[in-house]
Amino acid sequence: MTEEKPPDDRNVRRKPALLTVHGANSDGVWQRELQILMTPHFDCHPYKYGGYEGKYGVVRAVIYPWSPVIALVIAILSVGIFKVGLVKLSWPLSLHAIALSFWAVAAVAGVVASGFLYSYMKRSATAEELRADVHVRALRRPHVIAHSFGSYLIGRTLDKFPDFRVENVVLVGAILPRSFPWSSILRERKSSIRKVRSECGLSDNVVRAIGLIRLFVRDVGTAGNRGFLEGADVHSVQGPMETCTRCTAENQAVVHNVRLRNFGHRDQFLTRNHARSLWLPFLWNLEVEEFISFVDDCDLAAQHHANGLYREAELLIDAIWERTYSWTGGRTLEAYVRSEIAARVKHLRWKPTAPLVSTLAEQVKFGLHNMVSDADREHFSQNNPLNERVARSLHPHIAIASYIEQIVGENEL
């Protein structure tokens, strides 16, 4: 009997990991929706934790819910004792009045402080559970998308555990302090994080309300509304598609506050279009505006072809082909595609002659836009799951590589 050999997975495509972390009082619907969109591109890991469900989940994140109630009862009872005359309240105060007032204030303060301490310890324990879960899943440098209290868990884990390392991070409605120590983390272990996109809802009243208790809960704050404090490692942009004008090729900030006008704390960011247009290019290290422009132009060229407007399609394709992008290394799209074709032909041990490269490049030129457009439409379809083979080509590099592979096969090279 021959022993079965394990499957050879050297040619199996390995997707980068994507960790999503919900906020308090969340049903996790946005994680499930996002997973449908992201699965063609990432190995998705929605993280779920307990203890913060229900309408008091947000309250439980900052203070034990019964603490204010108990404190209020103590205060009412103390006032009642004075009211019914069990202890007379007259000037000068008697020893009994002073003692009762002292113990009432101490009891109220103690109960409230205990409530804050309990929630702090629970927050810390939940962050430790997150780090342990990432370790168990063997996620090596995952990308992260975290909302609200989930952003706190990511920030706390980054700050506390030196071995916790991530790639690109999207924070939405972050309840971290504005003074969160990004610079210290990067100075001590620069490789722990690559980039952070913190989306700040300027109408986020939930995060704004966190500022009211900042005096008592120092490890939370209003970064998801007002932004992290700016510095060498933290810059801000005024719109979701803007490119930072302060960053240069030699000196780039790791963290960017992205201000979203009229965005509140829930739901607005959960649309497929938001994730496709803003989060995907960020996770892929592409400029958002460049990516959207490229995909929209490909969509329009495909529409022109479908409607028989061949001249308009040809002019638009020529414009796309002559344009330079950051993801092409500053070269024109044509130059980038030619270099990729030459590399693929060399890999097949053929000589990449100029006529051969030109012939293959011409085929890519008049078909690439359809592949990208089909991938874009797949992301807005109701398919569950998405057609991964089609959807993957939304990434410009993968679209080009896939189309080159296709024409290489068709030309029997």
CSV table of C-alpha atoms in Angstrom, one decimal:
chain,number,residue,atom,x,y,z
A,1,MET,CA,0.0,0.0,0.0
A,2,THR,CA,1.5,3.3,-1.1
A,3,GLU,CA,1.6,6.1,1.4
A,4,GLU,CA,-0.4,9.2,0.3
A,5,LYS,CA,1.7,12.3,-0.1
A,6,PRO,CA,0.4,15.5,1.4
A,7,PRO,CA,-0.9,18.0,-1.2
A,8,ASP,CA,1.7,20.3,-2.7
A,9,ASP,CA,0.5,23.8,-1.6
A,10,ARG,CA,3.4,25.8,-3.0
A,11,ASN,CA,1.3,27.2,-5.8
A,12,VAL,CA,-1.8,27.8,-3.6
A,13,ARG,CA,-2.4,31.5,-3.3
A,14,ARG,CA,-1.9,32.7,0.2
A,15,LYS,CA,-4.0,35.6,1.3
A,16,PRO,CA,-3.0,38.1,3.9
A,17,ALA,CA,-4.9,37.9,7.2
A,18,LEU,CA,-7.6,40.4,8.0
A,19,LEU,CA,-8.8,40.7,11.7
A,20,THR,CA,-12.1,42.6,12.3
A,21,VAL,CA,-13.1,43.7,15.8
A,22,HIS,CA,-16.6,45.0,16.6
A,23,GLY,CA,-17.6,47.5,19.2
A,24,ALA,CA,-19.7,47.3,22.3
A,25,ASN,CA,-23.4,46.5,21.9
A,26,SER,CA,-22.8,45.1,18.4
A,27,ASP,CA,-24.6,42.3,16.7
A,28,GLY,CA,-21.6,41.7,14.3
A,29,VAL,CA,-23.7,42.2,11.2
A,30,TRP,CA,-21.1,44.6,9.7
A,31,GLN,CA,-18.4,42.0,10.2
A,32,ARG,CA,-20.4,39.4,8.3
A,33,GLU,CA,-21.1,41.9,5.4
A,34,LEU,CA,-17.5,42.9,5.3
A,35,GLN,CA,-16.3,39.3,5.2
A,36,ILE,CA,-18.3,38.7,2.1
A,37,LEU,CA,-16.6,41.7,0.4
A,38,MET,CA,-13.1,40.9,1.7
A,39,THR,CA,-12.8,37.1,1.4
A,40,PRO,CA,-11.6,37.1,-2.2
A,41,HIS,CA,-8.7,39.2,-1.1
A,42,PHE,CA,-8.0,38.3,2.5
A,43,ASP,CA,-8.1,35.5,5.0
A,44,CYS,CA,-10.9,37.0,7.2
A,45,HIS,CA,-11.0,36.5,10.9
A,46,PRO,CA,-13.9,38.2,12.7
A,47,TYR,CA,-13.1,38.5,16.4
A,48,LYS,CA,-16.0,38.3,18.8
A,49,TYR,CA,-15.9,38.9,22.5
A,50,GLY,CA,-18.5,38.9,25.3
A,51,GLY,CA,-19.4,41.0,28.3
A,52,TYR,CA,-20.5,44.1,26.4
A,53,GLU,CA,-23.8,43.1,24.8
A,54,GLY,CA,-27.1,44.9,25.1
A,55,LYS,CA,-28.1,48.5,25.5
A,56,TYR,CA,-25.8,49.0,28.5
A,57,GLY,CA,-22.7,47.5,26.7
A,58,VAL,CA,-21.3,51.0,26.0
A,59,VAL,CA,-21.8,52.0,29.7
A,60,ARG,CA,-20.2,48.7,30.8
A,61,ALA,CA,-17.1,49.6,28.7
A,62,VAL,CA,-16.4,52.5,31.0
A,63,ILE,CA,-18.1,51.8,34.4
A,64,TYR,CA,-19.8,48.9,36.1
A,65,PRO,CA,-23.5,49.9,35.3
A,66,TRP,CA,-24.8,49.3,38.9
A,67,SER,CA,-22.2,51.6,40.5
A,68,PRO,CA,-23.9,54.9,39.6
A,69,VAL,CA,-27.2,53.4,40.8
A,70,ILE,CA,-25.8,52.3,44.2
A,71,ALA,CA,-24.1,55.7,44.6
A,72,LEU,CA,-27.4,57.4,43.9
A,73,VAL,CA,-29.2,55.3,46.5
A,74,ILE,CA,-26.5,56.1,49.1
A,75,ALA,CA,-26.8,59.8,48.4
A,76,ILE,CA,-30.6,59.7,48.6
A,77,LEU,CA,-30.6,57.8,51.9
A,78,SER,CA,-28.1,60.3,53.3
A,79,VAL,CA,-30.2,63.2,52.3
A,80,GLY,CA,-33.3,61.4,53.7
A,81,ILE,CA,-31.6,61.0,57.1
A,82,PHE,CA,-31.2,64.7,57.3
A,83,LYS,CA,-34.7,65.4,56.0
A,84,VAL,CA,-36.5,63.3,58.6
A,85,GLY,CA,-34.4,64.8,61.4
A,86,LEU,CA,-32.5,61.6,62.5
A,87,VAL,CA,-29.4,63.8,62.3
A,88,LYS,CA,-30.0,67.5,62.6
A,89,LEU,CA,-28.4,69.7,59.9
A,90,SER,CA,-27.7,73.1,61.6
A,91,TRP,CA,-24.8,75.4,61.9
A,92,PRO,CA,-22.4,74.8,63.5
A,93,LEU,CA,-22.5,71.1,62.3
A,94,SER,CA,-22.7,68.5,65.0
A,95,LEU,CA,-20.3,65.6,65.1
A,96,HIS,CA,-23.0,63.3,63.9
A,97,ALA,CA,-23.7,65.5,60.8
A,98,ILE,CA,-20.1,65.7,60.0
A,99,ALA,CA,-19.6,62.0,60.4
A,100,LEU,CA,-22.6,61.1,58.3
A,101,SER,CA,-21.6,63.6,55.5
A,102,PHE,CA,-18.1,62.2,55.5
A,103,TRP,CA,-19.2,58.6,55.3
A,104,ALA,CA,-21.8,59.3,52.7
A,105,VAL,CA,-19.4,61.2,50.4
A,106,ALA,CA,-16.7,58.4,51.0
A,107,ALA,CA,-19.2,55.7,50.2
A,108,VAL,CA,-20.4,57.4,47.0
A,109,ALA,CA,-16.9,58.1,45.8
A,110,GLY,CA,-15.8,54.5,46.7
A,111,VAL,CA,-18.7,52.9,44.8
A,112,VAL,CA,-18.1,55.0,41.7
A,113,ALA,CA,-14.3,54.5,41.9
A,114,SER,CA,-14.8,50.8,42.2
A,115,GLY,CA,-17.1,50.8,39.2
A,116,PHE,CA,-14.5,52.6,37.1
A,117,LEU,CA,-11.7,50.2,38.4
A,118,TYR,CA,-13.8,47.1,37.6
A,119,SER,CA,-14.4,48.3,34.0
A,120,TYR,CA,-10.7,49.1,33.6
A,121,MET,CA,-9.7,45.6,34.7
A,122,LYS,CA,-12.3,44.1,32.5
A,123,ARG,CA,-11.1,46.2,29.5
A,124,SER,CA,-7.5,45.0,30.2
A,125,ALA,CA,-8.6,41.4,30.4
A,126,THR,CA,-10.5,41.6,27.2
A,127,ALA,CA,-7.5,43.1,25.4
A,128,GLU,CA,-5.4,40.2,26.7
A,129,GLU,CA,-8.0,37.7,25.4
A,130,LEU,CA,-7.7,39.4,22.0
A,131,ARG,CA,-4.0,39.0,21.9
A,132,ALA,CA,-4.3,35.4,23.0
A,133,ASP,CA,-6.8,34.7,20.3
A,134,VAL,CA,-4.5,36.2,17.6
A,135,HIS,CA,-1.7,34.0,18.9
A,136,VAL,CA,-3.9,30.8,18.8
A,137,ARG,CA,-5.1,31.5,15.3
A,138,ALA,CA,-1.4,32.0,14.3
A,139,LEU,CA,-2.1,35.3,12.6
A,140,ARG,CA,1.2,36.7,11.5
A,141,ARG,CA,0.9,40.5,11.1
A,142,PRO,CA,-2.8,40.7,10.2
A,143,HIS,CA,-4.4,43.8,8.7
A,144,VAL,CA,-7.1,45.1,11.1
A,145,ILE,CA,-10.4,46.9,10.9
A,146,ALA,CA,-11.8,47.9,14.3
A,147,HIS,CA,-14.8,49.9,15.3
A,148,SER,CA,-15.4,51.9,18.6
A,149,PHE,CA,-14.5,49.7,21.6
A,150,GLY,CA,-12.8,47.4,19.2
A,151,SER,CA,-10.3,50.2,18.4
A,152,TYR,CA,-9.6,50.4,22.2
A,153,LEU,CA,-8.8,46.7,22.3
A,154,ILE,CA,-6.4,47.0,19.4
A,155,GLY,CA,-4.7,50.1,20.8
A,156,ARG,CA,-4.4,48.6,24.2
A,157,THR,CA,-2.9,45.4,22.9
A,158,LEU,CA,-0.4,47.3,20.7
A,159,ASP,CA,0.6,49.4,23.7
A,160,LYS,CA,0.9,46.6,26.2
A,161,PHE,CA,2.3,43.6,24.3
A,162,PRO,CA,5.6,44.1,22.3
A,163,ASP,CA,5.0,40.8,20.4
A,164,PHE,CA,1.7,42.0,18.9
A,165,ARG,CA,2.4,43.2,15.4
A,166,VAL,CA,0.0,44.3,12.7
A,167,GLU,CA,0.1,45.6,9.1
A,168,ASN,CA,-2.4,48.2,8.1
A,169,VAL,CA,-5.0,49.3,10.6
A,170,VAL,CA,-8.4,51.0,10.0
A,171,LEU,CA,-9.9,52.5,13.1
A,172,VAL,CA,-13.5,53.8,12.9
A,173,GLY,CA,-15.0,55.8,15.8
A,174,ALA,CA,-12.0,55.1,17.9
A,175,ILE,CA,-12.5,55.7,21.7
A,176,LEU,CA,-8.7,55.9,22.3
A,177,PRO,CA,-7.2,59.0,23.9
A,178,ARG,CA,-6.1,61.8,21.5
A,179,SER,CA,-2.7,61.5,23.2
A,180,PHE,CA,-2.4,57.8,22.5
A,181,PRO,CA,1.4,57.0,22.5
A,182,TRP,CA,1.9,56.2,18.8
A,183,SER,CA,5.4,57.8,18.8
A,184,SER,CA,6.6,55.8,21.8
A,185,ILE,CA,5.3,52.6,20.3
A,186,LEU,CA,7.0,53.3,17.0
A,187,ARG,CA,10.2,54.4,18.7
A,188,GLU,CA,10.5,51.3,20.8
A,189,ARG,CA,9.4,48.8,18.1
A,190,LYS,CA,9.0,50.4,14.7
A,191,SER,CA,8.1,47.2,12.9
A,192,SER,CA,5.0,46.6,15.2
A,193,ILE,CA,2.7,48.6,12.8
A,194,ARG,CA,2.8,49.8,9.2
A,195,LYS,CA,0.0,52.3,8.7
A,196,VAL,CA,-3.1,53.5,10.6
A,197,ARG,CA,-6.2,55.1,9.0
A,198,SER,CA,-8.3,56.6,11.8
A,199,GLU,CA,-11.7,57.7,10.4
A,200,CYS,CA,-13.1,60.5,12.6
A,201,GLY,CA,-16.8,61.1,12.4
A,202,LEU,CA,-17.3,64.8,13.0
A,203,SER,CA,-20.9,64.1,14.1
A,204,ASP,CA,-20.0,61.2,16.3
A,205,ASN,CA,-21.8,62.1,19.6
A,206,VAL,CA,-21.0,58.8,21.2
A,207,VAL,CA,-17.2,59.4,21.0
A,208,ARG,CA,-17.8,63.1,21.9
A,209,ALA,CA,-19.6,62.0,25.1
A,210,ILE,CA,-16.5,59.9,26.1
A,211,GLY,CA,-14.8,63.3,26.6
A,212,LEU,CA,-17.2,64.1,29.5
A,213,ILE,CA,-15.8,61.2,31.6
A,214,ARG,CA,-12.2,61.6,30.5
A,215,LEU,CA,-11.2,62.9,33.9
A,216,PHE,CA,-12.2,59.6,35.5
A,217,VAL,CA,-11.3,57.2,32.7
A,218,ARG,CA,-7.8,58.1,31.4
A,219,ASP,CA,-7.3,55.3,28.9
A,220,VAL,CA,-10.2,56.2,26.7
A,221,GLY,CA,-10.9,59.4,24.7
A,222,THR,CA,-12.2,61.2,21.7
A,223,ALA,CA,-9.7,60.3,19.0
A,224,GLY,CA,-12.6,59.0,16.8
A,225,ASN,CA,-14.2,62.5,16.8
A,226,ARG,CA,-11.4,65.0,17.2
A,227,GLY,CA,-8.5,63.0,15.9
A,228,PHE,CA,-5.2,61.9,17.5
A,229,LEU,CA,-2.9,64.8,18.4
A,230,GLU,CA,-0.7,65.7,15.5
A,231,GLY,CA,3.0,65.3,15.4
A,232,ALA,CA,5.8,63.8,13.3
A,233,ASP,CA,4.0,60.4,13.3
A,234,VAL,CA,0.4,61.7,13.2
A,235,HIS,CA,-1.0,63.8,10.3
A,236,SER,CA,-4.5,64.8,9.4
A,237,VAL,CA,-6.4,65.0,6.1
A,238,GLN,CA,-9.7,66.8,5.7
A,239,GLY,CA,-11.5,64.3,3.5
A,240,PRO,CA,-11.8,60.5,2.9
A,241,MET,CA,-10.0,60.5,-0.4
A,242,GLU,CA,-7.4,63.2,0.2
A,243,THR,CA,-3.7,62.5,0.0
A,244,CYS,CA,-1.6,63.9,2.9
A,245,THR,CA,0.3,67.0,1.7
A,246,ARG,CA,2.7,66.9,4.7
A,247,CYS,CA,4.0,63.5,3.9
A,248,THR,CA,7.1,63.1,1.6
A,249,ALA,CA,8.8,60.1,0.1
A,250,GLU,CA,11.5,60.3,2.8
A,251,ASN,CA,9.3,61.3,5.8
A,252,GLN,CA,5.8,59.7,6.0
A,253,ALA,CA,3.5,59.7,9.0
A,254,VAL,CA,2.3,56.3,10.2
A,255,VAL,CA,-1.0,57.5,11.5
A,256,HIS,CA,-3.5,59.7,9.6
A,257,ASN,CA,-6.7,61.2,11.0
A,258,VAL,CA,-9.3,61.1,8.2
A,259,ARG,CA,-12.1,63.5,8.9
A,260,LEU,CA,-15.6,62.4,7.7
A,261,ARG,CA,-18.1,65.2,7.7
A,262,ASN,CA,-21.6,64.3,8.9
A,263,PHE,CA,-20.6,60.8,9.9
A,264,GLY,CA,-21.9,59.5,13.3
A,265,HIS,CA,-20.9,56.5,15.3
A,266,ARG,CA,-22.9,53.7,13.6
A,267,ASP,CA,-24.0,52.4,10.2
A,268,GLN,CA,-22.6,55.1,7.9
A,269,PHE,CA,-19.3,53.2,7.4
A,270,LEU,CA,-20.9,49.8,6.8
A,271,THR,CA,-21.7,50.2,3.1
A,272,ARG,CA,-20.0,48.0,0.5
A,273,ASN,CA,-19.1,51.1,-1.4
A,274,HIS,CA,-17.2,52.6,1.6
A,275,ALA,CA,-15.2,49.4,2.1
A,276,ARG,CA,-14.5,48.9,-1.6
A,277,SER,CA,-13.6,52.5,-2.3
A,278,LEU,CA,-11.7,53.5,0.9
A,279,TRP,CA,-10.6,50.5,2.9
A,280,LEU,CA,-9.5,48.1,0.2
A,281,PRO,CA,-7.0,50.5,-1.4
A,282,PHE,CA,-5.6,51.5,2.0
A,283,LEU,CA,-5.1,47.8,3.0
A,284,TRP,CA,-3.4,47.3,-0.4
A,285,ASN,CA,-1.1,50.3,0.1
A,286,LEU,CA,-2.7,52.1,-2.9
A,287,GLU,CA,-3.6,55.8,-3.0
A,288,VAL,CA,-7.4,56.0,-2.6
A,289,GLU,CA,-8.1,58.6,-5.2
A,290,GLU,CA,-5.8,56.9,-7.8
A,291,PHE,CA,-7.5,53.6,-7.2
A,292,ILE,CA,-11.0,55.0,-7.5
A,293,SER,CA,-10.1,56.9,-10.7
A,294,PHE,CA,-8.5,53.9,-12.3
A,295,VAL,CA,-11.5,51.6,-11.5
A,296,ASP,CA,-14.0,54.2,-12.6
A,297,ASP,CA,-12.2,54.8,-15.9
A,298,CYS,CA,-12.1,51.1,-16.5
A,299,ASP,CA,-15.9,50.9,-15.8
A,300,LEU,CA,-16.6,53.7,-18.2
A,301,ALA,CA,-14.4,52.2,-21.0
A,302,ALA,CA,-16.3,48.9,-20.5
A,303,GLN,CA,-19.6,50.7,-20.8
A,304,HIS,CA,-18.5,52.5,-24.0
A,305,HIS,CA,-17.5,49.2,-25.5
A,306,ALA,CA,-20.8,47.6,-24.5
A,307,ASN,CA,-22.8,50.5,-26.0
A,308,GLY,CA,-20.8,50.4,-29.3
A,309,LEU,CA,-19.0,53.7,-28.6
A,310,TYR,CA,-15.7,52.3,-29.8
A,311,ARG,CA,-14.0,55.7,-30.5
A,312,GLU,CA,-14.8,57.0,-27.1
A,313,ALA,CA,-13.6,53.7,-25.5
A,314,GLU,CA,-10.3,53.9,-27.5
A,315,LEU,CA,-9.6,57.5,-26.4
A,316,LEU,CA,-10.3,56.7,-22.8
A,317,ILE,CA,-8.1,53.5,-22.9
A,318,ASP,CA,-5.3,55.5,-24.5
A,319,ALA,CA,-5.5,58.0,-21.6
A,320,ILE,CA,-5.5,55.3,-19.0
A,321,TRP,CA,-2.5,53.6,-20.7
A,322,GLU,CA,-0.5,56.9,-20.7
A,323,ARG,CA,-1.2,57.8,-17.1
A,324,THR,CA,1.3,57.3,-14.3
A,325,TYR,CA,0.3,55.8,-11.0
A,326,SER,CA,2.1,55.4,-7.7
A,327,TRP,CA,1.4,51.6,-7.9
A,328,THR,CA,3.2,51.5,-11.2
A,329,GLY,CA,6.3,53.0,-9.6
A,330,GLY,CA,5.7,56.3,-11.3
A,331,ARG,CA,5.8,54.8,-14.7
A,332,THR,CA,3.0,54.9,-17.3
A,333,LEU,CA,0.6,52.0,-17.2
A,334,GLU,CA,2.0,50.9,-20.6
A,335,ALA,CA,5.6,50.8,-19.3
A,336,TYR,CA,4.5,48.9,-16.2
A,337,VAL,CA,2.6,46.3,-18.2
A,338,ARG,CA,5.5,45.8,-20.7
A,339,SER,CA,7.9,45.2,-17.8
A,340,GLU,CA,5.5,42.6,-16.3
A,341,ILE,CA,5.1,40.9,-19.7
A,342,ALA,CA,8.9,40.7,-20.2
A,343,ALA,CA,9.3,39.2,-16.7
A,344,ARG,CA,6.6,36.6,-17.4
A,345,VAL,CA,8.1,35.6,-20.7
A,346,LYS,CA,11.5,35.3,-19.2
A,347,HIS,CA,10.0,33.0,-16.5
A,348,LEU,CA,8.9,30.7,-19.4
A,349,ARG,CA,12.5,30.7,-20.6
A,350,TRP,CA,11.6,32.6,-23.8
A,351,LYS,CA,13.4,35.7,-25.0
A,352,PRO,CA,11.2,38.8,-24.4
A,353,THR,CA,11.8,40.4,-27.8
A,354,ALA,CA,10.3,43.8,-28.5
A,355,PRO,CA,7.8,42.5,-31.1
A,356,LEU,CA,6.6,39.8,-28.8
A,357,VAL,CA,6.2,42.2,-25.8
A,358,SER,CA,4.4,44.7,-28.0
A,359,THR,CA,2.0,42.1,-29.4
A,360,LEU,CA,1.1,40.9,-25.9
A,361,ALA,CA,0.9,44.4,-24.5
A,362,GLU,CA,-1.6,45.4,-27.2
A,363,GLN,CA,-3.8,42.5,-26.2
A,364,VAL,CA,-3.7,43.5,-22.5
A,365,LYS,CA,-4.5,47.1,-23.5
A,366,PHE,CA,-7.8,46.3,-25.1
A,367,GLY,CA,-9.0,43.8,-22.5
A,368,LEU,CA,-7.8,44.8,-19.1
A,369,HIS,CA,-10.5,47.4,-18.5
A,370,ASN,CA,-13.2,44.7,-18.9
A,371,MET,CA,-11.5,42.4,-16.4
A,372,VAL,CA,-11.3,45.3,-13.8
A,373,SER,CA,-14.9,46.4,-14.5
A,374,ASP,CA,-16.2,42.8,-14.1
A,375,ALA,CA,-14.4,42.6,-10.8
A,376,ASP,CA,-15.9,45.9,-9.6
A,377,ARG,CA,-19.4,44.8,-10.5
A,378,GLU,CA,-18.9,41.5,-8.7
A,379,HIS,CA,-18.2,43.5,-5.5
A,380,PHE,CA,-21.6,45.2,-5.7
A,381,SER,CA,-23.5,42.0,-6.6
A,382,GLN,CA,-25.7,40.1,-4.2
A,383,ASN,CA,-23.6,36.9,-4.6
A,384,ASN,CA,-22.6,35.2,-1.4
A,385,PRO,CA,-19.9,34.2,-1.6
A,386,LEU,CA,-18.5,36.4,-4.3
A,387,ASN,CA,-16.9,34.8,-7.4
A,388,GLU,CA,-13.4,34.9,-6.1
A,389,ARG,CA,-11.8,34.4,-9.5
A,390,VAL,CA,-13.6,37.4,-10.9
A,391,ALA,CA,-13.4,39.7,-7.7
A,392,ARG,CA,-9.7,39.3,-7.2
A,393,SER,CA,-9.0,41.4,-10.3
A,394,LEU,CA,-10.1,44.6,-8.6
A,395,HIS,CA,-6.5,44.9,-7.4
A,396,PRO,CA,-4.7,46.5,-10.3
A,397,HIS,CA,-1.6,44.3,-9.9
A,398,ILE,CA,-3.6,41.1,-9.8
A,399,ALA,CA,-5.7,42.2,-12.8
A,400,ILE,CA,-2.6,42.8,-14.9
A,401,ALA,CA,-0.9,39.6,-13.8
A,402,SER,CA,-4.1,37.6,-14.5
A,403,TYR,CA,-4.7,39.1,-17.9
A,404,ILE,CA,-1.0,38.5,-18.9
A,405,GLU,CA,-1.4,34.9,-17.7
A,406,GLN,CA,-4.5,34.5,-19.8
A,407,ILE,CA,-3.0,35.9,-23.0
A,408,VAL,CA,0.2,33.9,-22.5
A,409,GLY,CA,-2.0,30.7,-22.4
A,410,GLU,CA,-4.0,31.8,-25.5
A,411,ASN,CA,-0.8,32.4,-27.4
A,412,GLU,CA,0.6,29.0,-26.3
A,413,LEU,CA,3.9,30.4,-25.1
